[in-house]
């Protein structure tokens, strides 16, 4: 691959599918078992915090099982970052930690991180590897608050947007990997990058909802496509 000046890479649930982590919108995906509005909105959380904490506790436990590992797609992106550390902005919508475990260091978790909890009042974020319960209170406020998962639900503001839009404004290559393009603002990044003159490429199992917006497309499993593209 010829080195562009700046590359923005956006990943979604599809990159972690072959590591054994379920995607959202597949027929056996996470939304098949749960209603989106129950487990991925602030309203759902306020209605039934125990249900929502249980949903994330189960995913947190699964992520830390021995058989869950980064796959060749995560490793290929980490290799690319080692080759071009200054030229790459890696943005993930995933809350798993598989990019970091593969060696990626300069990573933006725009929808948060499963292994962290957050105080809803001060915004303080702390590492959290075990189950999270309503009785787990923050230690930052005068009146301690129940900690919540450090994730971004529908209607909430994604994280790192200033850095993301800054990188999109200067990138000449935009690569989207394993995302359905169903959720904004991430679904708008290809348009944004295209406006700035970047070459855009989709690497996905199948054409996404945004397929027609990409200059180049390759379809198949990420564990094969990504190493073949970046190496
Ligand atoms: C493989 C593979 C393999 C499988 N190899 N590929 C109307 C119009 C426009 C916008 C809105 C609207 N109404 C509301 C909105 C905004 C809303 C939104 O987008 N709603 C849509 C439903 C329309 N967005 C928000 O509310 C966001 N905030 C916001 O907009 O703030 C205001 C704002 C304004 C202006 C600028 C900026 C901000 C927040 C969105 C938060 C999303 N949160 C979740 C949950 C996170 C925590 C958790 O993990 O539980 O994020 S929802 C869920 O979807 C999760 C994911 O990150 C996200 C995207 O899913 P992803 O990764 O694409 O997964 P899938 O399953 O959809 O797709 C997997 C893909 O992989 C598929 O294509 C497969 O084919 C492929 N695949 N195996 C390669 N082996």
mmCIF file of C-alpha atoms and ligand atoms in Angstrom:
data_model
loop_
_atom_site.group_PDB
_atom_site.id
_atom_site.type_symbol
_atom_site.label_atom_id
_atom_site.label_comp_id
_atom_site.label_asym_id
_atom_site.label_seq_id
_atom_site.Cartn_x
_atom_site.Cartn_y
_atom_site.Cartn_z
ATOM 1 C CA UNK A 1 0.000 0.000 0.000
ATOM 2 C CA UNK A 2 1.384 3.441 -0.977
ATOM 3 C CA UNK A 3 1.650 5.808 1.986
ATOM 4 C CA UNK A 4 -0.916 8.620 1.876
ATOM 5 C CA UNK A 5 -0.426 11.800 3.938
ATOM 6 C CA UNK A 6 -3.153 11.034 6.424
ATOM 7 C CA UNK A 7 -5.353 7.969 6.798
ATOM 8 C CA UNK A 8 -8.564 7.805 8.829
ATOM 9 C CA UNK A 9 -9.772 4.297 9.660
ATOM 10 C CA UNK A 10 -13.244 3.699 11.105
ATOM 11 C CA UNK A 11 -14.051 0.294 12.539
ATOM 12 C CA UNK A 12 -17.340 -1.258 13.635
ATOM 13 C CA UNK A 13 -18.621 -4.462 15.159
ATOM 14 C CA UNK A 14 -17.743 -6.501 12.041
ATOM 15 C CA UNK A 15 -14.006 -6.273 12.780
ATOM 16 C CA UNK A 16 -14.517 -8.091 16.093
ATOM 17 C CA UNK A 17 -17.065 -10.648 14.813
ATOM 18 C CA UNK A 18 -14.411 -13.274 14.057
ATOM 19 C CA UNK A 19 -13.022 -12.805 17.567
ATOM 20 C CA UNK A 20 -16.344 -14.123 18.874
ATOM 21 C CA UNK A 21 -18.039 -10.819 19.727
ATOM 22 C CA UNK A 22 -21.564 -10.433 18.380
ATOM 23 C CA UNK A 23 -22.454 -7.597 16.013
ATOM 24 C CA UNK A 24 -25.649 -5.603 16.601
ATOM 25 C CA UNK A 25 -27.799 -5.923 13.525
ATOM 26 C CA UNK A 26 -27.147 -9.501 12.335
ATOM 27 C CA UNK A 27 -30.001 -12.016 12.618
ATOM 28 C CA UNK A 28 -28.300 -13.540 15.683
ATOM 29 C CA UNK A 29 -26.950 -10.152 16.811
ATOM 30 C CA UNK A 30 -27.271 -8.250 20.095
ATOM 31 C CA UNK A 31 -30.417 -6.391 19.002
ATOM 32 C CA UNK A 32 -32.185 -9.683 18.298
ATOM 33 C CA UNK A 33 -32.042 -10.482 21.993
ATOM 34 C CA UNK A 34 -32.723 -6.973 23.309
ATOM 35 C CA UNK A 35 -34.732 -3.970 22.278
ATOM 36 C CA UNK A 36 -32.406 -1.100 21.322
ATOM 37 C CA UNK A 37 -34.538 1.408 23.232
ATOM 38 C CA UNK A 38 -34.334 -0.724 26.397
ATOM 39 C CA UNK A 39 -30.566 -1.176 26.561
ATOM 40 C CA UNK A 40 -28.979 1.557 24.425
ATOM 41 C CA UNK A 41 -30.737 4.768 25.421
ATOM 42 C CA UNK A 42 -30.538 6.955 28.559
ATOM 43 C CA UNK A 43 -34.334 6.573 28.875
ATOM 44 C CA UNK A 44 -34.020 2.759 28.941
ATOM 45 C CA UNK A 45 -31.317 3.023 31.603
ATOM 46 C CA UNK A 46 -33.419 5.297 33.828
ATOM 47 C CA UNK A 47 -36.452 3.015 33.391
ATOM 48 C CA UNK A 48 -34.607 -0.186 34.292
ATOM 49 C CA UNK A 49 -30.979 0.305 35.371
ATOM 50 C CA UNK A 50 -30.679 -3.289 36.566
ATOM 51 C CA UNK A 51 -31.565 -4.667 33.111
ATOM 52 C CA UNK A 52 -29.076 -2.339 31.415
ATOM 53 C CA UNK A 53 -26.279 -3.028 33.921
ATOM 54 C CA UNK A 54 -26.954 -6.756 33.408
ATOM 55 C CA UNK A 55 -26.648 -6.390 29.612
ATOM 56 C CA UNK A 56 -23.247 -4.691 29.954
ATOM 57 C CA UNK A 57 -22.080 -6.952 32.802
ATOM 58 C CA UNK A 58 -22.639 -9.987 30.548
ATOM 59 C CA UNK A 59 -20.717 -8.352 27.689
ATOM 60 C CA UNK A 60 -17.917 -7.276 30.078
ATOM 61 C CA UNK A 61 -17.585 -10.834 31.354
ATOM 62 C CA UNK A 62 -17.578 -12.254 27.815
ATOM 63 C CA UNK A 63 -14.875 -9.824 26.657
ATOM 64 C CA UNK A 64 -12.576 -11.073 29.414
ATOM 65 C CA UNK A 65 -13.035 -14.770 28.640
ATOM 66 C CA UNK A 66 -9.858 -16.586 27.667
ATOM 67 C CA UNK A 67 -11.033 -17.486 24.182
ATOM 68 C CA UNK A 68 -11.653 -13.868 23.140
ATOM 69 C CA UNK A 69 -8.611 -12.558 21.249
ATOM 70 C CA UNK A 70 -7.848 -9.917 18.641
ATOM 71 C CA UNK A 71 -7.986 -11.387 15.115
ATOM 72 C CA UNK A 72 -5.710 -10.802 12.086
ATOM 73 C CA UNK A 73 -7.661 -7.647 11.148
ATOM 74 C CA UNK A 74 -6.893 -5.960 14.495
ATOM 75 C CA UNK A 75 -3.231 -7.007 14.223
ATOM 76 C CA UNK A 76 -2.943 -5.690 10.657
ATOM 77 C CA UNK A 77 -4.157 -2.226 11.760
ATOM 78 C CA UNK A 78 -1.696 -2.219 14.660
ATOM 79 C CA UNK A 79 1.131 -3.050 12.207
ATOM 80 C CA UNK A 80 0.017 -0.199 9.962
ATOM 81 C CA UNK A 81 0.130 2.199 12.914
ATOM 82 C CA UNK A 82 3.659 1.074 13.755
ATOM 83 C CA UNK A 83 4.717 1.831 10.165
ATOM 84 C CA UNK A 84 3.004 5.243 9.970
ATOM 85 C CA UNK A 85 2.432 6.388 13.570
ATOM 86 C CA UNK A 86 1.867 10.050 12.731
ATOM 87 C CA UNK A 87 -0.293 9.511 9.660
ATOM 88 C CA UNK A 88 -3.060 7.365 11.096
ATOM 89 C CA UNK A 89 -6.205 8.148 13.052
ATOM 90 C CA UNK A 90 -7.948 4.953 14.137
ATOM 91 C CA UNK A 91 -11.534 5.467 15.272
ATOM 92 C CA UNK A 92 -13.578 2.601 16.618
ATOM 93 C CA UNK A 93 -17.282 2.456 17.359
ATOM 94 C CA UNK A 94 -16.595 -0.712 19.340
ATOM 95 C CA UNK A 95 -16.489 -0.734 23.110
ATOM 96 C CA UNK A 96 -14.317 -3.869 23.259
ATOM 97 C CA UNK A 97 -10.544 -3.578 23.817
ATOM 98 C CA UNK A 98 -9.342 -5.750 20.942
ATOM 99 C CA UNK A 99 -7.578 -2.963 19.020
ATOM 100 C CA UNK A 100 -5.501 -2.074 22.099
ATOM 101 C CA UNK A 101 -4.766 -5.726 22.797
ATOM 102 C CA UNK A 102 -3.482 -6.085 19.220
ATOM 103 C CA UNK A 103 -1.113 -3.148 19.827
ATOM 104 C CA UNK A 104 -2.950 -0.066 18.525
ATOM 105 C CA UNK A 105 -2.099 2.912 20.697
ATOM 106 C CA UNK A 106 -3.545 6.027 19.103
ATOM 107 C CA UNK A 107 -7.161 4.983 19.188
ATOM 108 C CA UNK A 108 -10.403 6.938 19.598
ATOM 109 C CA UNK A 109 -13.245 4.966 21.228
ATOM 110 C CA UNK A 110 -16.080 7.160 19.987
ATOM 111 C CA UNK A 111 -18.822 5.047 21.650
ATOM 112 C CA UNK A 112 -16.938 4.480 24.899
ATOM 113 C CA UNK A 113 -15.270 1.488 26.538
ATOM 114 C CA UNK A 114 -16.744 -1.570 28.191
ATOM 115 C CA UNK A 115 -13.962 -1.871 30.769
ATOM 116 C CA UNK A 116 -14.621 1.576 32.193
ATOM 117 C CA UNK A 117 -17.350 3.127 34.333
ATOM 118 C CA UNK A 118 -18.336 6.773 34.607
ATOM 119 C CA UNK A 119 -19.788 9.114 37.192
ATOM 120 C CA UNK A 120 -22.936 10.573 35.582
ATOM 121 C CA UNK A 121 -22.455 13.900 37.354
ATOM 122 C CA UNK A 122 -18.739 14.747 37.205
ATOM 123 C CA UNK A 123 -17.998 12.669 34.096
ATOM 124 C CA UNK A 124 -15.014 11.078 35.855
ATOM 125 C CA UNK A 125 -14.055 7.797 34.180
ATOM 126 C CA UNK A 126 -12.494 4.860 36.039
ATOM 127 C CA UNK A 127 -11.312 1.399 35.060
ATOM 128 C CA UNK A 128 -13.967 -1.259 35.781
ATOM 129 C CA UNK A 129 -13.432 -4.948 35.037
ATOM 130 C CA UNK A 130 -16.028 -6.625 37.238
ATOM 131 C CA UNK A 131 -19.815 -6.400 37.306
ATOM 132 C CA UNK A 132 -21.323 -2.968 37.838
ATOM 133 C CA UNK A 133 -24.313 -2.621 40.177
ATOM 134 C CA UNK A 134 -26.538 0.246 41.267
ATOM 135 C CA UNK A 135 -24.833 0.072 44.674
ATOM 136 C CA UNK A 136 -21.457 0.973 43.097
ATOM 137 C CA UNK A 137 -21.048 4.651 43.824
ATOM 138 C CA UNK A 138 -18.557 7.229 42.630
ATOM 139 C CA UNK A 139 -15.954 8.663 44.975
ATOM 140 C CA UNK A 140 -15.725 12.040 43.267
ATOM 141 C CA UNK A 141 -18.992 13.726 44.340
ATOM 142 C CA UNK A 142 -20.053 15.062 47.726
ATOM 143 C CA UNK A 143 -23.241 12.970 47.343
ATOM 144 C CA UNK A 144 -21.924 9.776 45.717
ATOM 145 C CA UNK A 145 -23.720 8.793 42.508
ATOM 146 C CA UNK A 146 -24.372 5.330 41.024
ATOM 147 C CA UNK A 147 -21.718 4.663 38.382
ATOM 148 C CA UNK A 148 -22.902 3.938 34.834
ATOM 149 C CA UNK A 149 -21.207 2.096 31.967
ATOM 150 C CA UNK A 150 -18.798 4.369 30.057
ATOM 151 C CA UNK A 151 -20.642 3.955 26.755
ATOM 152 C CA UNK A 152 -22.474 6.282 24.368
ATOM 153 C CA UNK A 153 -26.168 5.580 23.963
ATOM 154 C CA UNK A 154 -28.564 6.934 21.331
ATOM 155 C CA UNK A 155 -29.200 10.607 21.904
ATOM 156 C CA UNK A 156 -25.846 11.103 23.665
ATOM 157 C CA UNK A 157 -22.817 12.870 22.228
ATOM 158 C CA UNK A 158 -20.098 10.552 20.868
ATOM 159 C CA UNK A 159 -16.559 11.032 22.211
ATOM 160 C CA UNK A 160 -13.522 12.585 20.526
ATOM 161 C CA UNK A 161 -15.500 14.384 17.809
ATOM 162 C CA UNK A 162 -13.140 17.378 17.626
ATOM 163 C CA UNK A 163 -10.175 15.133 16.936
ATOM 164 C CA UNK A 164 -12.235 13.044 14.524
ATOM 165 C CA UNK A 165 -13.480 15.941 12.400
ATOM 166 C CA UNK A 166 -9.979 17.455 12.497
ATOM 167 C CA UNK A 167 -8.546 14.223 11.089
ATOM 168 C CA UNK A 168 -11.324 13.894 8.478
ATOM 169 C CA UNK A 169 -10.564 17.422 7.290
ATOM 170 C CA UNK A 170 -6.977 16.523 6.474
ATOM 171 C CA UNK A 171 -7.203 12.882 5.397
ATOM 172 C CA UNK A 172 -6.545 11.715 1.868
ATOM 173 C CA UNK A 173 -7.604 8.122 2.527
ATOM 174 C CA UNK A 174 -10.664 6.991 4.500
ATOM 175 C CA UNK A 175 -11.130 3.287 5.250
ATOM 176 C CA UNK A 176 -14.350 1.931 6.771
ATOM 177 C CA UNK A 177 -14.183 -1.600 8.180
ATOM 178 C CA UNK A 178 -17.017 -3.813 9.432
ATOM 179 C CA UNK A 179 -19.744 -1.260 10.027
ATOM 180 C CA UNK A 180 -23.303 -1.199 8.706
ATOM 181 C CA UNK A 181 -23.396 2.596 8.345
ATOM 182 C CA UNK A 182 -26.682 2.719 10.254
ATOM 183 C CA UNK A 183 -25.603 5.018 13.087
ATOM 184 C CA UNK A 184 -24.710 8.707 12.932
ATOM 185 C CA UNK A 185 -22.489 10.652 13.175
ATOM 186 C CA UNK A 186 -20.086 7.792 12.186
ATOM 187 C CA UNK A 187 -22.227 7.051 9.120
ATOM 188 C CA UNK A 188 -21.522 10.595 7.906
ATOM 189 C CA UNK A 189 -17.735 10.299 8.027
ATOM 190 C CA UNK A 190 -17.407 8.884 4.483
ATOM 191 C CA UNK A 191 -19.289 11.874 3.096
ATOM 192 C CA UNK A 192 -17.177 14.263 5.161
ATOM 193 C CA UNK A 193 -13.911 12.636 4.013
ATOM 194 C CA UNK A 194 -15.101 12.629 0.389
ATOM 195 C CA UNK A 195 -15.902 16.357 0.564
ATOM 196 C CA UNK A 196 -12.307 16.913 1.589
ATOM 197 C CA UNK A 197 -11.061 14.994 -1.443
ATOM 198 C CA UNK A 198 -10.110 11.719 0.266
ATOM 199 C CA UNK A 199 -10.200 8.396 -1.540
ATOM 200 C CA UNK A 200 -12.764 6.279 0.333
ATOM 201 C CA UNK A 201 -12.852 2.514 0.693
ATOM 202 C CA UNK A 202 -15.286 0.098 2.321
ATOM 203 C CA UNK A 203 -14.048 -3.262 3.662
ATOM 204 C CA UNK A 204 -17.046 -5.239 4.888
ATOM 205 C CA UNK A 205 -18.644 -8.667 4.808
ATOM 206 C CA UNK A 206 -21.341 -7.318 2.477
ATOM 207 C CA UNK A 207 -22.306 -3.948 0.972
ATOM 208 C CA UNK A 208 -23.333 -1.569 3.760
ATOM 209 C CA UNK A 209 -26.136 1.000 3.657
ATOM 210 C CA UNK A 210 -23.533 3.531 2.521
ATOM 211 C CA UNK A 211 -21.938 1.383 -0.188
ATOM 212 C CA UNK A 212 -22.726 3.820 -3.036
ATOM 213 C CA UNK A 213 -20.771 6.607 -1.290
ATOM 214 C CA UNK A 214 -17.437 4.748 -1.429
ATOM 215 C CA UNK A 215 -14.922 5.038 -4.287
ATOM 216 C CA UNK A 216 -13.677 1.484 -3.760
ATOM 217 C CA UNK A 217 -15.214 -1.578 -2.074
ATOM 218 C CA UNK A 218 -14.002 -5.012 -1.083
ATOM 219 C CA UNK A 219 -16.264 -7.645 0.466
ATOM 220 C CA UNK A 220 -15.426 -10.626 2.653
ATOM 221 C CA UNK A 221 -14.375 -11.412 6.236
ATOM 222 C CA UNK A 222 -12.284 -8.694 7.887
ATOM 223 C CA UNK A 223 -9.638 -11.195 9.036
ATOM 224 C CA UNK A 224 -8.744 -11.774 5.360
ATOM 225 C CA UNK A 225 -9.597 -8.427 3.762
ATOM 226 C CA UNK A 226 -7.797 -6.122 6.176
ATOM 227 C CA UNK A 227 -4.370 -7.847 6.192
ATOM 228 C CA UNK A 228 -4.579 -8.233 2.392
ATOM 229 C CA UNK A 229 -5.300 -4.516 2.012
ATOM 230 C CA UNK A 230 -2.802 -3.021 4.448
ATOM 231 C CA UNK A 231 0.219 -5.338 4.104
HETATM 232 C C1 LIG B 1 -18.306 -8.075 9.008
HETATM 233 C C2 LIG B 1 -18.036 -9.303 9.559
HETATM 234 C C3 LIG B 1 -16.768 -9.791 9.308
HETATM 235 C C4 LIG B 1 -20.109 -8.823 10.111
HETATM 236 N N1 LIG B 1 -15.943 -9.084 8.590
HETATM 237 N N2 LIG B 1 -17.542 -7.337 8.301
HETATM 238 C C5 LIG B 1 -32.188 10.329 12.038
HETATM 239 C C6 LIG B 1 -31.242 10.599 11.053
HETATM 240 C C7 LIG B 1 -29.885 10.710 11.368
HETATM 241 C C8 LIG B 1 -29.440 10.561 12.661
HETATM 242 C C9 LIG B 1 -30.386 10.303 13.626
HETATM 243 C C10 LIG B 1 -31.727 10.185 13.323
HETATM 244 N N3 LIG B 1 -32.400 9.917 14.481
HETATM 245 C C11 LIG B 1 -31.495 9.856 15.492
HETATM 246 C C12 LIG B 1 -30.270 10.081 14.990
HETATM 247 C C13 LIG B 1 -28.974 10.071 15.729
HETATM 248 C C14 LIG B 1 -28.619 8.677 16.245
HETATM 249 C C15 LIG B 1 -28.686 7.686 15.081
HETATM 250 O O1 LIG B 1 -27.758 7.523 14.307
HETATM 251 N N4 LIG B 1 -29.779 6.946 14.970
HETATM 252 C C16 LIG B 1 -29.935 5.991 13.868
HETATM 253 C C17 LIG B 1 -30.754 4.822 14.348
HETATM 254 C C18 LIG B 1 -30.524 6.701 12.672
HETATM 255 N N5 LIG B 1 -27.253 8.773 16.747
HETATM 256 C C19 LIG B 1 -26.999 9.147 17.987
HETATM 257 O O2 LIG B 1 -27.890 9.349 18.795
HETATM 258 C C20 LIG B 1 -25.553 9.365 18.340
HETATM 259 N N6 LIG B 1 -25.385 10.638 18.915
HETATM 260 C C21 LIG B 1 -25.645 11.765 18.247
HETATM 261 O O3 LIG B 1 -26.045 11.756 17.071
HETATM 262 O O4 LIG B 1 -25.381 12.914 18.946
HETATM 263 C C22 LIG B 1 -25.698 14.172 18.321
HETATM 264 C C23 LIG B 1 -24.677 14.657 17.348
HETATM 265 C C24 LIG B 1 -25.027 15.656 16.458
HETATM 266 C C25 LIG B 1 -24.106 16.121 15.532
HETATM 267 C C26 LIG B 1 -22.825 15.611 15.497
HETATM 268 C C27 LIG B 1 -22.486 14.655 16.377
HETATM 269 C C28 LIG B 1 -23.412 14.171 17.294
HETATM 270 C C29 LIG B 1 -25.078 8.334 19.344
HETATM 271 C C30 LIG B 1 -25.029 6.958 18.760
HETATM 272 C C31 LIG B 1 -24.618 5.951 19.825
HETATM 273 C C32 LIG B 1 -24.601 4.520 19.297
HETATM 274 N N7 LIG B 1 -24.388 3.620 20.371
HETATM 275 C C33 LIG B 1 -24.252 2.178 20.103
HETATM 276 C C34 LIG B 1 -24.160 1.445 21.459
HETATM 277 C C35 LIG B 1 -22.783 1.675 22.094
HETATM 278 C C36 LIG B 1 -22.586 0.868 23.334
HETATM 279 C C37 LIG B 1 -22.698 -0.616 23.073
HETATM 280 O O5 LIG B 1 -21.839 -1.206 22.394
HETATM 281 O O6 LIG B 1 -23.651 -1.204 23.579
HETATM 282 O O7 LIG B 1 -23.084 1.945 19.324
HETATM 283 S S1 LIG B 1 -25.558 1.524 19.077
HETATM 284 C C38 LIG B 1 -24.530 0.406 18.197
HETATM 285 O O8 LIG B 1 -24.469 0.776 16.796
HETATM 286 C C39 LIG B 1 -23.116 0.608 18.764
HETATM 287 C C40 LIG B 1 -22.278 0.531 17.518
HETATM 288 O O9 LIG B 1 -21.026 1.141 17.735
HETATM 289 C C41 LIG B 1 -23.134 1.219 16.483
HETATM 290 C C42 LIG B 1 -22.789 0.878 15.058
HETATM 291 O O10 LIG B 1 -22.956 -0.480 14.813
HETATM 292 P P1 LIG B 1 -21.936 -1.245 13.853
HETATM 293 O O11 LIG B 1 -20.597 -1.285 14.449
HETATM 294 O O12 LIG B 1 -22.029 -0.686 12.481
HETATM 295 O O13 LIG B 1 -22.524 -2.749 13.918
HETATM 296 P P2 LIG B 1 -23.635 -3.443 13.016
HETATM 297 O O14 LIG B 1 -24.054 -4.671 13.695
HETATM 298 O O15 LIG B 1 -24.706 -2.478 12.641
HETATM 299 O O16 LIG B 1 -22.885 -3.788 11.651
HETATM 300 C C43 LIG B 1 -21.848 -4.735 11.580
HETATM 301 C C44 LIG B 1 -21.313 -4.771 10.152
HETATM 302 O O17 LIG B 1 -20.211 -5.671 10.125
HETATM 303 C C45 LIG B 1 -22.345 -5.295 9.129
HETATM 304 O O18 LIG B 1 -22.320 -4.449 7.980
HETATM 305 C C46 LIG B 1 -21.829 -6.691 8.761
HETATM 306 O O19 LIG B 1 -22.059 -7.039 7.408
HETATM 307 C C47 LIG B 1 -20.343 -6.535 9.003
HETATM 308 N N8 LIG B 1 -19.658 -7.779 9.383
HETATM 309 N N9 LIG B 1 -19.173 -9.768 10.236
HETATM 310 C C48 LIG B 1 -16.319 -7.869 8.099
HETATM 311 N N10 LIG B 1 -16.419 -11.020 9.786
#
